[in-house]
Every structure is written in C-alpha cells, then in structure tokens.
Amino acid sequence: EGATVHEIAGRGIKATTENGDVILCGNDKLMKENNIDFTAAHHGTVVYVAQNGTFVGYIVIADQLKEDAVSAIAALKAEHCTTVMLTGDNETTAKEIASTVGVDKYYAQLLPQDKVSRLAELKQSGKVAFVGDGINDAPVLTTADVGIAMGAMGSDVAIESADVVLMNDNPSAIATAKKISRKTMRIVKENIIVSLVIKFAVLILSAVGVLDKISFGLIIAVLADVGVCFVAILNAMRAMFVKGK
C-alpha cells in the first residue's frame, strides 16, 4: 500500500515503497541488469526478489499440465500437424514439459517479441495456428494465421486478439475444432458445386427450349431454386455431427 509500481516488459516489476525501499521482482535478466548477485533456480518458473540491491530469495511457480494435454498433442499429430511450444520458462522446465506432452519442438526463455519473431519464422513453412491465454500472448495471437485463446481462464486481451475462443479450456478441443472446420469447408464446397451444376443445367435446358416443351418444366425450374436450397441446408446440417466432438 502506498508503493509506486512499474512494470518492466519481459523482466518483472519494480516497486518503490513509502520508506524509499526499492523492491525488484522478476526473472534472472532483471537481476543481472541491476547487478544483483543471486542464487539461480533451475526448476519451474522462478520469480527472484531483491530489496535495495540485495537478493532476498525466490519463488518457484510450477504450472500443472492440463489432464488432456498429452492426448491433445497426440490428436494434432494424428492430423499431421507439427507442434511447437513457445515459452518464457527456462530451458530445464521447457524441456521437461515438451518431453512429457510430446511436442515436436520447443523454444525456451522467450520474451513476447521473441515469440513473434519465432512465429514469423514458422510461418515461412506453412500456415500456423497459435494457442495462448496470457497478456503476453496477444501479439502472437494477432500475428498467427489463426489465433486460438483459452477463454475460460484466458486474459481479456488474449480473447480479443484471437480468432477462435475455446470456452472449455480443454486443449483437446483444438483438434476437434480443426475437424469441424475441415468438414465445414468440405460441405461449403459441395453445396456450391451442386448448386452451380443444377442451376447451369436447368439454365441450359431452358435456353434451348426443352423446358418449354414439357408439361412439368415449371416444376423443374422451381425445384432447381427452392429444392437446391433445401438440399444445401440438409447437407450443411452434417457439420453438427463430427467424430470426437
């Protein structure tokens, strides 16, 4: 209470109390830049604390993997997707998590701008979807071809920056969303092709006078219009039924 707090992007925070004490809380880069001799920790996400230039201690924060994280990565690999983890965690933590969940590649100790740079490199190899939930993920979500935010626990900034929001926070929903989108696009193409073929066929028959010579020509014309719309609607309803949904 009464302290002045400044956020240092990619480093941590600096607070000045009413008594004039300067407190630093952040990563190892913050300690090094302020010439503070500190004891390094190598497991989990580490927050180092210093007061008036003297190292006080550190707090280790360990994230718990979501229950379906491993199955989600396996499902994406089954869809022929290359999985890459971009994280600000240290090398040891990143390597352990990457090995546990089975991602193909990982990049550790990344600042927000570093994630954007890495994503730009990945985009050179093809379309990239990025999944994130934090404030620092917002620039990457915007840069990706498809930004996916974990809605239930994600920050408002991440949600606003994303193209897709997963409201149940289950990573396995990513593979399901991919299946739904692929099936939806297939149905859209089917509807367009069927509609054009039928309408062009009726148009040609009408142009050469065939429909004028038969008694039910008007019925065929109506079916080519209303009937095609009805068939397209029924076909579109198939998108509601996706395996694994």
Short mmCIF file of N, CA, C and O in Angstrom, two decimals, residues 187-243:
data_model
loop_
_atom_site.label_atom_id
_atom_site.label_comp_id
_atom_site.label_asym_id
_atom_site.label_seq_id
_atom_site.Cartn_x
_atom_site.Cartn_y
_atom_site.Cartn_z
N ILE A 187 -18.22 -29.20 -46.83
CA ILE A 187 -19.66 -29.07 -47.07
C ILE A 187 -19.95 -27.82 -47.89
O ILE A 187 -20.80 -27.83 -48.80
N VAL A 188 -19.26 -26.72 -47.59
CA VAL A 188 -19.45 -25.48 -48.35
C VAL A 188 -19.13 -25.70 -49.82
O VAL A 188 -19.89 -25.28 -50.71
N LYS A 189 -18.02 -26.36 -50.09
CA LYS A 189 -17.63 -26.63 -51.48
C LYS A 189 -18.64 -27.54 -52.17
O LYS A 189 -18.98 -27.33 -53.34
N GLU A 190 -19.13 -28.55 -51.44
CA GLU A 190 -20.13 -29.46 -52.01
C GLU A 190 -21.40 -28.69 -52.38
O GLU A 190 -21.96 -28.88 -53.48
N ASN A 191 -21.84 -27.82 -51.48
CA ASN A 191 -23.07 -27.05 -51.74
C ASN A 191 -22.91 -26.12 -52.94
O ASN A 191 -23.83 -25.97 -53.75
N ILE A 192 -21.74 -25.49 -53.04
CA ILE A 192 -21.50 -24.58 -54.16
C ILE A 192 -21.50 -25.34 -55.49
O ILE A 192 -22.14 -24.93 -56.46
N ILE A 193 -20.79 -26.47 -55.52
CA ILE A 193 -20.68 -27.25 -56.75
C ILE A 193 -22.04 -27.79 -57.18
O ILE A 193 -22.44 -27.66 -58.35
N VAL A 194 -22.77 -28.40 -56.23
CA VAL A 194 -24.08 -28.97 -56.56
C VAL A 194 -25.04 -27.89 -57.04
O VAL A 194 -25.77 -28.07 -58.03
N SER A 195 -25.05 -26.75 -56.34
CA SER A 195 -25.96 -25.66 -56.72
C SER A 195 -25.65 -25.14 -58.12
O SER A 195 -26.56 -24.94 -58.93
N LEU A 196 -24.37 -24.92 -58.41
CA LEU A 196 -23.99 -24.39 -59.72
C LEU A 196 -24.31 -25.39 -60.84
O LEU A 196 -24.80 -25.00 -61.91
N VAL A 197 -24.01 -26.67 -60.60
CA VAL A 197 -24.26 -27.68 -61.63
C VAL A 197 -25.75 -27.76 -61.97
O VAL A 197 -26.14 -27.75 -63.15
N ILE A 198 -26.60 -27.83 -60.94
CA ILE A 198 -28.04 -27.94 -61.17
C ILE A 198 -28.59 -26.69 -61.85
O ILE A 198 -29.37 -26.77 -62.81
N LYS A 199 -28.19 -25.52 -61.35
CA LYS A 199 -28.72 -24.28 -61.92
C LYS A 199 -28.26 -24.07 -63.36
O LYS A 199 -29.03 -23.63 -64.22
N PHE A 200 -26.99 -24.40 -63.65
CA PHE A 200 -26.50 -24.27 -65.03
C PHE A 200 -27.20 -25.27 -65.95
O PHE A 200 -27.52 -24.95 -67.10
N ALA A 201 -27.46 -26.48 -65.43
CA ALA A 201 -28.15 -27.49 -66.23
C ALA A 201 -29.56 -27.02 -66.59
O ALA A 201 -30.00 -27.12 -67.75
N VAL A 202 -30.28 -26.50 -65.60
CA VAL A 202 -31.64 -26.00 -65.84
C VAL A 202 -31.61 -24.78 -66.76
O VAL A 202 -32.47 -24.62 -67.64
N LEU A 203 -30.59 -23.93 -66.58
CA LEU A 203 -30.46 -22.74 -67.43
C LEU A 203 -30.25 -23.13 -68.90
O LEU A 203 -30.86 -22.54 -69.81
N ILE A 204 -29.41 -24.13 -69.12
CA ILE A 204 -29.15 -24.59 -70.49
C ILE A 204 -30.40 -25.21 -71.10
O ILE A 204 -30.75 -24.95 -72.26
N LEU A 205 -31.09 -26.05 -70.30
CA LEU A 205 -32.32 -26.68 -70.80
C LEU A 205 -33.38 -25.63 -71.13
O LEU A 205 -34.12 -25.77 -72.11
N SER A 206 -33.42 -24.58 -70.33
CA SER A 206 -34.38 -23.51 -70.59
C SER A 206 -33.99 -22.72 -71.83
O SER A 206 -34.84 -22.32 -72.64
N ALA A 207 -32.68 -22.50 -72.02
CA ALA A 207 -32.20 -21.71 -73.15
C ALA A 207 -32.47 -22.40 -74.49
O ALA A 207 -32.78 -21.74 -75.49
N VAL A 208 -32.37 -23.72 -74.50
CA VAL A 208 -32.58 -24.46 -75.76
C VAL A 208 -34.05 -24.83 -75.95
O VAL A 208 -34.41 -25.48 -76.94
N GLY A 209 -34.91 -24.43 -75.00
CA GLY A 209 -36.34 -24.64 -75.15
C GLY A 209 -36.87 -25.97 -74.70
O GLY A 209 -38.05 -26.29 -74.94
N VAL A 210 -36.05 -26.77 -74.04
CA VAL A 210 -36.50 -28.10 -73.59
C VAL A 210 -37.59 -27.98 -72.53
O VAL A 210 -38.60 -28.69 -72.57
N LEU A 211 -37.41 -27.06 -71.58
CA LEU A 211 -38.39 -26.91 -70.50
C LEU A 211 -39.74 -26.43 -71.02
O LEU A 211 -40.79 -26.71 -70.42
N ASP A 212 -39.72 -25.69 -72.14
CA ASP A 212 -40.98 -25.19 -72.70
C ASP A 212 -41.80 -26.31 -73.36
O ASP A 212 -43.01 -26.17 -73.54
N LYS A 213 -41.12 -27.40 -73.71
CA LYS A 213 -41.79 -28.47 -74.44
C LYS A 213 -42.40 -29.53 -73.52
O LYS A 213 -43.12 -30.41 -73.99
N ILE A 214 -42.05 -29.48 -72.24
CA ILE A 214 -42.59 -30.49 -71.32
C ILE A 214 -43.55 -29.82 -70.34
O ILE A 214 -43.40 -28.65 -69.99
N SER A 215 -44.54 -30.59 -69.91
CA SER A 215 -45.60 -30.03 -69.07
C SER A 215 -45.14 -29.65 -67.67
O SER A 215 -45.71 -28.76 -67.04
N PHE A 216 -44.12 -30.32 -67.17
CA PHE A 216 -43.67 -30.03 -65.80
C PHE A 216 -42.37 -29.22 -65.79
O PHE A 216 -41.58 -29.28 -64.84
N GLY A 217 -42.15 -28.45 -66.85
CA GLY A 217 -40.94 -27.63 -66.93
C GLY A 217 -40.86 -26.59 -65.82
O GLY A 217 -39.79 -26.32 -65.27
N LEU A 218 -42.03 -26.01 -65.47
CA LEU A 218 -42.05 -25.01 -64.40
C LEU A 218 -41.69 -25.63 -63.06
O LEU A 218 -41.00 -25.02 -62.24
N ILE A 219 -42.14 -26.86 -62.85
CA ILE A 219 -41.84 -27.56 -61.59
C ILE A 219 -40.33 -27.79 -61.48
O ILE A 219 -39.74 -27.62 -60.40
N ILE A 220 -39.70 -28.15 -62.59
CA ILE A 220 -38.25 -28.37 -62.59
C ILE A 220 -37.52 -27.07 -62.25
O ILE A 220 -36.55 -27.07 -61.48
N ALA A 221 -37.99 -25.96 -62.80
CA ALA A 221 -37.37 -24.67 -62.54
C ALA A 221 -37.47 -24.30 -61.06
O ALA A 221 -36.52 -23.79 -60.45
N VAL A 222 -38.65 -24.57 -60.48
CA VAL A 222 -38.85 -24.27 -59.05
C VAL A 222 -37.96 -25.15 -58.19
O VAL A 222 -37.34 -24.69 -57.22
N LEU A 223 -37.89 -26.43 -58.54
CA LEU A 223 -37.04 -27.35 -57.78
C LEU A 223 -35.57 -26.96 -57.88
O LEU A 223 -34.81 -27.14 -56.92
N ALA A 224 -35.17 -26.44 -59.03
CA ALA A 224 -33.78 -26.02 -59.21
C ALA A 224 -33.44 -24.84 -58.30
O ALA A 224 -32.27 -24.62 -57.97
N ASP A 225 -34.45 -24.11 -57.88
CA ASP A 225 -34.23 -22.97 -57.00
C ASP A 225 -34.46 -23.35 -55.54
O ASP A 225 -33.53 -23.46 -54.75
N VAL A 226 -35.72 -23.60 -55.21
CA VAL A 226 -36.07 -23.92 -53.81
C VAL A 226 -35.51 -25.27 -53.40
O VAL A 226 -35.01 -25.44 -52.28
N GLY A 227 -35.58 -26.24 -54.30
CA GLY A 227 -35.10 -27.58 -53.98
C GLY A 227 -33.62 -27.61 -53.66
O GLY A 227 -33.18 -28.28 -52.71
N VAL A 228 -32.84 -26.86 -54.44
CA VAL A 228 -31.40 -26.81 -54.20
C VAL A 228 -31.10 -26.19 -52.84
O VAL A 228 -30.21 -26.64 -52.11
N CYS A 229 -31.83 -25.14 -52.49
CA CYS A 229 -31.64 -24.50 -51.17
C CYS A 229 -31.94 -25.49 -50.04
O CYS A 229 -31.21 -25.55 -49.04
N PHE A 230 -33.01 -26.26 -50.22
CA PHE A 230 -33.39 -27.24 -49.20
C PHE A 230 -32.32 -28.32 -49.05
O PHE A 230 -31.95 -28.69 -47.94
N VAL A 231 -31.80 -28.80 -50.18
CA VAL A 231 -30.75 -29.82 -50.15
C VAL A 231 -29.48 -29.26 -49.50
O VAL A 231 -28.80 -29.94 -48.72
N ALA A 232 -29.16 -28.00 -49.81
CA ALA A 232 -27.96 -27.37 -49.24
C ALA A 232 -28.08 -27.25 -47.72
O ALA A 232 -27.10 -27.47 -46.98
N ILE A 233 -29.28 -26.92 -47.23
CA ILE A 233 -29.50 -26.81 -45.79
C ILE A 233 -29.33 -28.16 -45.11
O ILE A 233 -28.67 -28.29 -44.07
N LEU A 234 -29.92 -29.19 -45.70
CA LEU A 234 -29.79 -30.54 -45.14
C LEU A 234 -28.34 -30.99 -45.12
O LEU A 234 -27.86 -31.59 -44.16
N ASN A 235 -27.62 -30.69 -46.20
CA ASN A 235 -26.21 -31.08 -46.28
C ASN A 235 -25.38 -30.32 -45.24
O ASN A 235 -24.46 -30.87 -44.63
N ALA A 236 -25.72 -29.04 -45.02
CA ALA A 236 -24.99 -28.23 -44.05
C ALA A 236 -25.17 -28.75 -42.62
O ALA A 236 -24.28 -28.58 -41.77
N MET A 237 -26.29 -29.39 -42.36
CA MET A 237 -26.55 -29.92 -41.02
C MET A 237 -25.58 -31.03 -40.65
O MET A 237 -25.43 -31.37 -39.47
N ARG A 238 -24.88 -31.59 -41.63
CA ARG A 238 -23.89 -32.63 -41.35
C ARG A 238 -22.73 -32.09 -40.51
O ARG A 238 -22.04 -32.86 -39.83
N ALA A 239 -22.53 -30.77 -40.55
CA ALA A 239 -21.44 -30.17 -39.77
C ALA A 239 -21.68 -30.30 -38.27
O ALA A 239 -20.75 -30.14 -37.47
N MET A 240 -22.92 -30.58 -37.89
CA MET A 240 -23.25 -30.74 -36.47
C MET A 240 -22.76 -32.07 -35.92
O MET A 240 -22.70 -32.26 -34.70
N PHE A 241 -22.40 -32.97 -36.81
CA PHE A 241 -22.01 -34.31 -36.37
C PHE A 241 -20.56 -34.57 -36.80
O PHE A 241 -20.29 -34.87 -37.95
N VAL A 242 -19.65 -34.43 -35.84
CA VAL A 242 -18.23 -34.64 -36.09
C VAL A 242 -17.71 -35.67 -35.10
O VAL A 242 -17.97 -35.57 -33.90
N LYS A 243 -16.97 -36.65 -35.58
CA LYS A 243 -16.42 -37.68 -34.70
C LYS A 243 -15.44 -37.05 -33.72
O LYS A 243 -14.60 -36.24 -34.08
#
